PDB file of C-alpha atoms in Angstrom:
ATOM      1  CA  UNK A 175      21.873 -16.182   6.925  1.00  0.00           C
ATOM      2  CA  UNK A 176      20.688 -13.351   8.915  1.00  0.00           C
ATOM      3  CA  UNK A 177      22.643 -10.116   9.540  1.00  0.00           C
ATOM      4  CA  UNK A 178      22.329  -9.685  13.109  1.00  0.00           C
ATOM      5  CA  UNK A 179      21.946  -5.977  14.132  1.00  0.00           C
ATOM      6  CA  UNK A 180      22.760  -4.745  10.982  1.00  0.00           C
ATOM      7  CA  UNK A 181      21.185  -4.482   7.109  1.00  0.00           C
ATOM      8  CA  UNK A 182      22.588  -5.380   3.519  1.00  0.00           C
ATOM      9  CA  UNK A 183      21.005  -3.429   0.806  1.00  0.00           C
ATOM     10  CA  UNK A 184      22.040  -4.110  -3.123  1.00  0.00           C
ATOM     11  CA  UNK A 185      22.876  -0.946  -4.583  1.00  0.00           C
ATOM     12  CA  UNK A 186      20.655  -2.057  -8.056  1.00  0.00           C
ATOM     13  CA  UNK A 187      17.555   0.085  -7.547  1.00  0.00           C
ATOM     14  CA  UNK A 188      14.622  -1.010  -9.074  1.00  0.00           C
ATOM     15  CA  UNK A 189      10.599  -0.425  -8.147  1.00  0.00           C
ATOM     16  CA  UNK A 190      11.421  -1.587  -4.742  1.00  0.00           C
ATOM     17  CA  UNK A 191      14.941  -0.747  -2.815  1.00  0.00           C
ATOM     18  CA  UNK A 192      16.686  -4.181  -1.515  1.00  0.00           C
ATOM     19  CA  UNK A 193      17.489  -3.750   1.892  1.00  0.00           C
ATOM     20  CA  UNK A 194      16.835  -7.182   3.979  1.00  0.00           C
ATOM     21  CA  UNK A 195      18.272  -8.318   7.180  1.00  0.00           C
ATOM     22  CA  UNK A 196      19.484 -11.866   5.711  1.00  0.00           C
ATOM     23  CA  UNK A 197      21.843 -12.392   2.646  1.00  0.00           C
ATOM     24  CA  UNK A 198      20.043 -13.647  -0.137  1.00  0.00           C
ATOM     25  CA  UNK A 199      21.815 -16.816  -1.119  1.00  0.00           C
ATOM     26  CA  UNK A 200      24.030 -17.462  -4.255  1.00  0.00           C
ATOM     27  CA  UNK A 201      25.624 -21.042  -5.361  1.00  0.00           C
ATOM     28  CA  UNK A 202      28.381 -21.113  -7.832  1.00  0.00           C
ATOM     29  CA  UNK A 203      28.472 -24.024 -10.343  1.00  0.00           C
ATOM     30  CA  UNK A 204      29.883 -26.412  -8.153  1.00  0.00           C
ATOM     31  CA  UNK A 205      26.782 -25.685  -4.735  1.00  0.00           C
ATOM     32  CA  UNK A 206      29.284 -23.306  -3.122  1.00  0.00           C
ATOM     33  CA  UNK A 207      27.964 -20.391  -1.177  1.00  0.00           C
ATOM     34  CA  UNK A 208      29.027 -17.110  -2.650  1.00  0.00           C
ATOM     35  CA  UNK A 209      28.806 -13.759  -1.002  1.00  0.00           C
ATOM     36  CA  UNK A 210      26.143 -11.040  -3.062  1.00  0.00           C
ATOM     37  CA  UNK A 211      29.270  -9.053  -4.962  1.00  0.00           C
ATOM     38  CA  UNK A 212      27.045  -5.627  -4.896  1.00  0.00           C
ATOM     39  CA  UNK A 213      25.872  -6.298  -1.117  1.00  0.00           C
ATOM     40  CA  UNK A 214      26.342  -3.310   1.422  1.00  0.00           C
ATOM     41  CA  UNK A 215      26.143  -3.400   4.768  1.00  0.00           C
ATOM     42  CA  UNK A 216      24.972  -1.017   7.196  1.00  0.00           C
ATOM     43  CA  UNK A 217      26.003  -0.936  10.727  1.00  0.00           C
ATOM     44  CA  UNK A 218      23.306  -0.335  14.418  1.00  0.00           C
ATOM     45  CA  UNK A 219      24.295   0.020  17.607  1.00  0.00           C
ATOM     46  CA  UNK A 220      21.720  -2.830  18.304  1.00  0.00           C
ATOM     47  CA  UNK A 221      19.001  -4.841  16.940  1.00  0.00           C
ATOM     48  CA  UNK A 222      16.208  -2.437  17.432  1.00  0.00           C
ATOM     49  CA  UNK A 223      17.441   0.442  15.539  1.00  0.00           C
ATOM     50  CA  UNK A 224      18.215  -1.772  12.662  1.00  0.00           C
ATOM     51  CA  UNK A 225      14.355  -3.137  12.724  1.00  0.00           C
ATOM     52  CA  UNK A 226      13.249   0.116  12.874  1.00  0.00           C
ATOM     53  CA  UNK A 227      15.002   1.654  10.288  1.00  0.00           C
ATOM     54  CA  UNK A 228      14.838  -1.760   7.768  1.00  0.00           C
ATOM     55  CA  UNK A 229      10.581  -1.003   8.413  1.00  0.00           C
ATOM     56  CA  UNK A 230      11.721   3.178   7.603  1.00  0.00           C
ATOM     57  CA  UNK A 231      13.567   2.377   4.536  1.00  0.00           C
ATOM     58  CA  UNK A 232      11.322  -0.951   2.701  1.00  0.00           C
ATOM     59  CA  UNK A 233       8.641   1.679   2.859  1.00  0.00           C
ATOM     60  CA  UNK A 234       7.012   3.103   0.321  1.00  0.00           C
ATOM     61  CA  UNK A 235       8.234   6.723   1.200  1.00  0.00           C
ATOM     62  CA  UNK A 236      11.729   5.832   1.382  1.00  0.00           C
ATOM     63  CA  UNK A 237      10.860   5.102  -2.332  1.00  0.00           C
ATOM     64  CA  UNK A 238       9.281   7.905  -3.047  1.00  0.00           C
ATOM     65  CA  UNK A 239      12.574   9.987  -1.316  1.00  0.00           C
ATOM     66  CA  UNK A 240      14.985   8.074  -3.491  1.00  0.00           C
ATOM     67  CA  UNK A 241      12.961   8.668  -6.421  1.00  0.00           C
ATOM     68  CA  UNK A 242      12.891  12.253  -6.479  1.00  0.00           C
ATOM     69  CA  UNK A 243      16.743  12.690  -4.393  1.00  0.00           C
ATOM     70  CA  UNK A 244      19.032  10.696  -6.128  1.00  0.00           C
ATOM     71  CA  UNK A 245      19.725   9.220  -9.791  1.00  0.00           C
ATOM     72  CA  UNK A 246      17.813   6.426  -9.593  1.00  0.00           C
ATOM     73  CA  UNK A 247      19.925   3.672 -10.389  1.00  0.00           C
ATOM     74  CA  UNK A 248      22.533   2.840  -7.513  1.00  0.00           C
ATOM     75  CA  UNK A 249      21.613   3.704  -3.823  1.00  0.00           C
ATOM     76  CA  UNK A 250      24.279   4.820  -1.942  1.00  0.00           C
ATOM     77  CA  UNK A 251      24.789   5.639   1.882  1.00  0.00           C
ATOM     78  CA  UNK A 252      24.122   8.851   1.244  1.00  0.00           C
ATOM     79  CA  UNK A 253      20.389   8.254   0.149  1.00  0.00           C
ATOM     80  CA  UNK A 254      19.971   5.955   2.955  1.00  0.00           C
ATOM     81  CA  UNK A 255      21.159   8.642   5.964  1.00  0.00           C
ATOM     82  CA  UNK A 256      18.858  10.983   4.213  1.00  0.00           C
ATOM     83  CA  UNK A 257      15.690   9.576   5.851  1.00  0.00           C
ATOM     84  CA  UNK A 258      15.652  11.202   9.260  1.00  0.00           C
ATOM     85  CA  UNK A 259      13.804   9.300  11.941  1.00  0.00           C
ATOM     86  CA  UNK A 260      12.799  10.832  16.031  1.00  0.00           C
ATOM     87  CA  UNK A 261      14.237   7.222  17.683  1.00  0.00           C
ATOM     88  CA  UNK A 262      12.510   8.093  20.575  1.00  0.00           C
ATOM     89  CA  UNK A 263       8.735   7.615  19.305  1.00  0.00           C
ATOM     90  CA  UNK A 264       9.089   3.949  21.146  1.00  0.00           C
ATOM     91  CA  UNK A 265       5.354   3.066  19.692  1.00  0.00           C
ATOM     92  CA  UNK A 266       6.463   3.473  16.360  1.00  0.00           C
ATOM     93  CA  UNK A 267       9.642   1.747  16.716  1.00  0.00           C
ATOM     94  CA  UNK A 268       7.772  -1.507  17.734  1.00  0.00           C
ATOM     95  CA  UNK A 269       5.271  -1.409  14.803  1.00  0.00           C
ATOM     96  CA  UNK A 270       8.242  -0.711  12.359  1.00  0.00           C
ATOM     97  CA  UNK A 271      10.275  -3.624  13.889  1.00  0.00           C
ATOM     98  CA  UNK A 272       7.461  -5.533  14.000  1.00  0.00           C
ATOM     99  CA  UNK A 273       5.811  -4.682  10.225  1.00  0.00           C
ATOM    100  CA  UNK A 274       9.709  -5.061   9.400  1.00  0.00           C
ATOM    101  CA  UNK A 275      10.307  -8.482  10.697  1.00  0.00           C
ATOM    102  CA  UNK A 276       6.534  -9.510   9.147  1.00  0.00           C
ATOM    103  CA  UNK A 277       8.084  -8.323   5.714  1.00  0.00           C
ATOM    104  CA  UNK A 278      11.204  -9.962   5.819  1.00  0.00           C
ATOM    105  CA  UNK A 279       9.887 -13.222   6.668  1.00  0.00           C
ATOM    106  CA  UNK A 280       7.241 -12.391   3.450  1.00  0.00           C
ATOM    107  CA  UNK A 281       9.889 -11.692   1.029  1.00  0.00           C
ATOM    108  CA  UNK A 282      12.357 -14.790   2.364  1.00  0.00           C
ATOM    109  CA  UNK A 283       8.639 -17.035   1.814  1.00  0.00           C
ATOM    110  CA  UNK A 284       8.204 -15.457  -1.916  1.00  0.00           C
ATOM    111  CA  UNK A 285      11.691 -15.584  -2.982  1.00  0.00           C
ATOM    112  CA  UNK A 286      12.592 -17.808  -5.763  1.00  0.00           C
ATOM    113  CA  UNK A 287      16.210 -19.666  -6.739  1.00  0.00           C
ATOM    114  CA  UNK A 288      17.105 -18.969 -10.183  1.00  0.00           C
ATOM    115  CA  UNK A 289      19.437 -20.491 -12.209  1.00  0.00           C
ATOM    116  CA  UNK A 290      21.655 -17.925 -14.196  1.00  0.00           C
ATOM    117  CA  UNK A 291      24.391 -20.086 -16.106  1.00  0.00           C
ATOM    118  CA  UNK A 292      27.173 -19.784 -13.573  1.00  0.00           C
ATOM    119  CA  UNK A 293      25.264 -18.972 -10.579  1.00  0.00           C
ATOM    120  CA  UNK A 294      21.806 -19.917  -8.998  1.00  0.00           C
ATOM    121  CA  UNK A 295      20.580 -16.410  -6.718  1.00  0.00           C
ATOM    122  CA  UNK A 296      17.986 -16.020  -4.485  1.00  0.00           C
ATOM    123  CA  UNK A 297      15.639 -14.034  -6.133  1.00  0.00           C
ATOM    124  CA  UNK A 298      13.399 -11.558  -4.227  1.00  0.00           C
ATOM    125  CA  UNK A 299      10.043 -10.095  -5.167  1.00  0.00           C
ATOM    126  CA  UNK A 300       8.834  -7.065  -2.817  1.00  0.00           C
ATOM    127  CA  UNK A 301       5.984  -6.403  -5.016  1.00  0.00           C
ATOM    128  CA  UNK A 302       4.804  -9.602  -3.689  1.00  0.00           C
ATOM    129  CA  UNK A 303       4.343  -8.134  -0.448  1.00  0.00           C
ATOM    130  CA  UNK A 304       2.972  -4.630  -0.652  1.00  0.00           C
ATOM    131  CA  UNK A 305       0.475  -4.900   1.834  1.00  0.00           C
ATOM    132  CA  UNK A 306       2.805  -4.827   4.254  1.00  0.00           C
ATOM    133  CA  UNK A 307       4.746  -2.097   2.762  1.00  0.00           C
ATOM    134  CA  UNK A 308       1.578  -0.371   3.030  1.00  0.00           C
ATOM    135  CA  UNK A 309       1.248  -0.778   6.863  1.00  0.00           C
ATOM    136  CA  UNK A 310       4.902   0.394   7.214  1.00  0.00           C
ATOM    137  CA  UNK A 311       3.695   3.291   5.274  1.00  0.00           C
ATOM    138  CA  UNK A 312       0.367   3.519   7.736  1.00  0.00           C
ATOM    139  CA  UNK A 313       3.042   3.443  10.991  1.00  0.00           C
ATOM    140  CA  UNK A 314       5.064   6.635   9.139  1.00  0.00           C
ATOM    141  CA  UNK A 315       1.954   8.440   8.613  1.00  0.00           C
ATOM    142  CA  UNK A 316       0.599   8.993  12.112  1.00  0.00           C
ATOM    143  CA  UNK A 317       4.926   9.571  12.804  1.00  0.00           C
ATOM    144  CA  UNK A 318       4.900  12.316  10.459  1.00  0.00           C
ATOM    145  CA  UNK A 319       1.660  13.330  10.148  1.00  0.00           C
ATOM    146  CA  UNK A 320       0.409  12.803   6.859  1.00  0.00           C
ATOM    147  CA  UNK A 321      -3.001  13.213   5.873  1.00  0.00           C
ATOM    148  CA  UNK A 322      -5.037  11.045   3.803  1.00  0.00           C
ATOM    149  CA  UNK A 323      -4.371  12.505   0.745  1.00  0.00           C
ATOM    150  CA  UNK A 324      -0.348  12.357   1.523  1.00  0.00           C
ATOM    151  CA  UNK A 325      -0.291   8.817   2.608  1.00  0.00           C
ATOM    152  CA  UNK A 326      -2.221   7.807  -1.046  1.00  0.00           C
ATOM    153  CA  UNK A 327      -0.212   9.401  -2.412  1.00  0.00           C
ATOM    154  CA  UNK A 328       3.069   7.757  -0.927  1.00  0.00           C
ATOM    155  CA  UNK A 329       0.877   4.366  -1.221  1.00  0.00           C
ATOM    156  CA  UNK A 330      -0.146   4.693  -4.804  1.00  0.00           C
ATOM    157  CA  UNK A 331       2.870   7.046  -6.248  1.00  0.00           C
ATOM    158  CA  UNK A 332       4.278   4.939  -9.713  1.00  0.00           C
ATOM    159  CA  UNK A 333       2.247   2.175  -8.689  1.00  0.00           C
ATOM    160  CA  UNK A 334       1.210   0.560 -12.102  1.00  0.00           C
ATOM    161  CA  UNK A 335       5.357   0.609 -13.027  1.00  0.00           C
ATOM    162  CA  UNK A 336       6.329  -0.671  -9.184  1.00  0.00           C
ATOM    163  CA  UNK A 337       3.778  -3.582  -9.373  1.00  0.00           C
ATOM    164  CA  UNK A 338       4.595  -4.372 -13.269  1.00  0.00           C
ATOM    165  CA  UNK A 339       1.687  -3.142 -14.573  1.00  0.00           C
ATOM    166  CA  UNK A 340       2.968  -0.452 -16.675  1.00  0.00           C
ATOM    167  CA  UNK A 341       4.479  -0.861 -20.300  1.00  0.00           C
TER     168      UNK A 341
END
């Protein structure tokens, strides 16, 4: 089910934040539909802005920001409205809502249903789809300015842990 003009995030941080514009599904026992219990929503004014900012905050430097700005195990609202955006750089809006919608429809496509006892969840796997977090991360860089060496780093920063590499 998609969440029309608006984004559900799971406050569980791992290697890669959870914030999708569908709600990944769950089945109780019996094939009922169950709600996420640790889903959060987050409210747009319209469609756009939520594409835009679900590109701004799947990308690698919204990873990076959490990483360094918070305690790295729940995200809260207040990490999220950290990441200031200019809404008015309309060329970068349309790549970000464009890489965005590209990424969702990546992770949806990789996703797995697991059975765990009780429930079977939808299980996502954004590691799966890092090279388009890495053209979100591309868009941001000509927005902010980065230079090479700044956008490999944001690209590459805990890589061997984020892609399950590491020990």
């Amino acid at each position: 089910m998609k969440i029309s003009g608006n984004l559900g995030y799971t406050r569980k941080l791992s290697h890669f934040v959870q914030i999708l514009n569908f709600i990944p599904l769950i089945y109780d026992s019996l094939g009922n539909r169950r709600n996420p219990s640790e889903l959060k929503e987050i409210w747009f004014e319209n469609e756009d802005t939520a594409n835009a900012t679900l590109g701004l905050l799947n990308s690698s430097l919204f990873s990076w920001l959490i990483t360094i700005h918070s305690d790295c195990r729940n995200l809260n609202k207040r990490e999220i409205w950290m990441a200031r955006f200019d809404l008015t750089d309309e060329k970068c809006l349309t790549q970000l809502d464009a890489f965005a919608g590209e990424l969702m429809v990546d992770i949806d496509n990789n996703s797995r249903m697991l059975d765990q006892g009780e429930l079977t969840i939808q299980a996502t796997f954004p590691r799966q789809s890092k090279q388009i977090l890495d053209k979100l991360d591309n868009v941001l860089r000509k927005h902010y300015g980065f230079t090479d060496e700044e956008l490999d780093f944001i690209i590459n920063y805990d890589i061997k842990y984020r892609m399950g590499l590491g020990n």
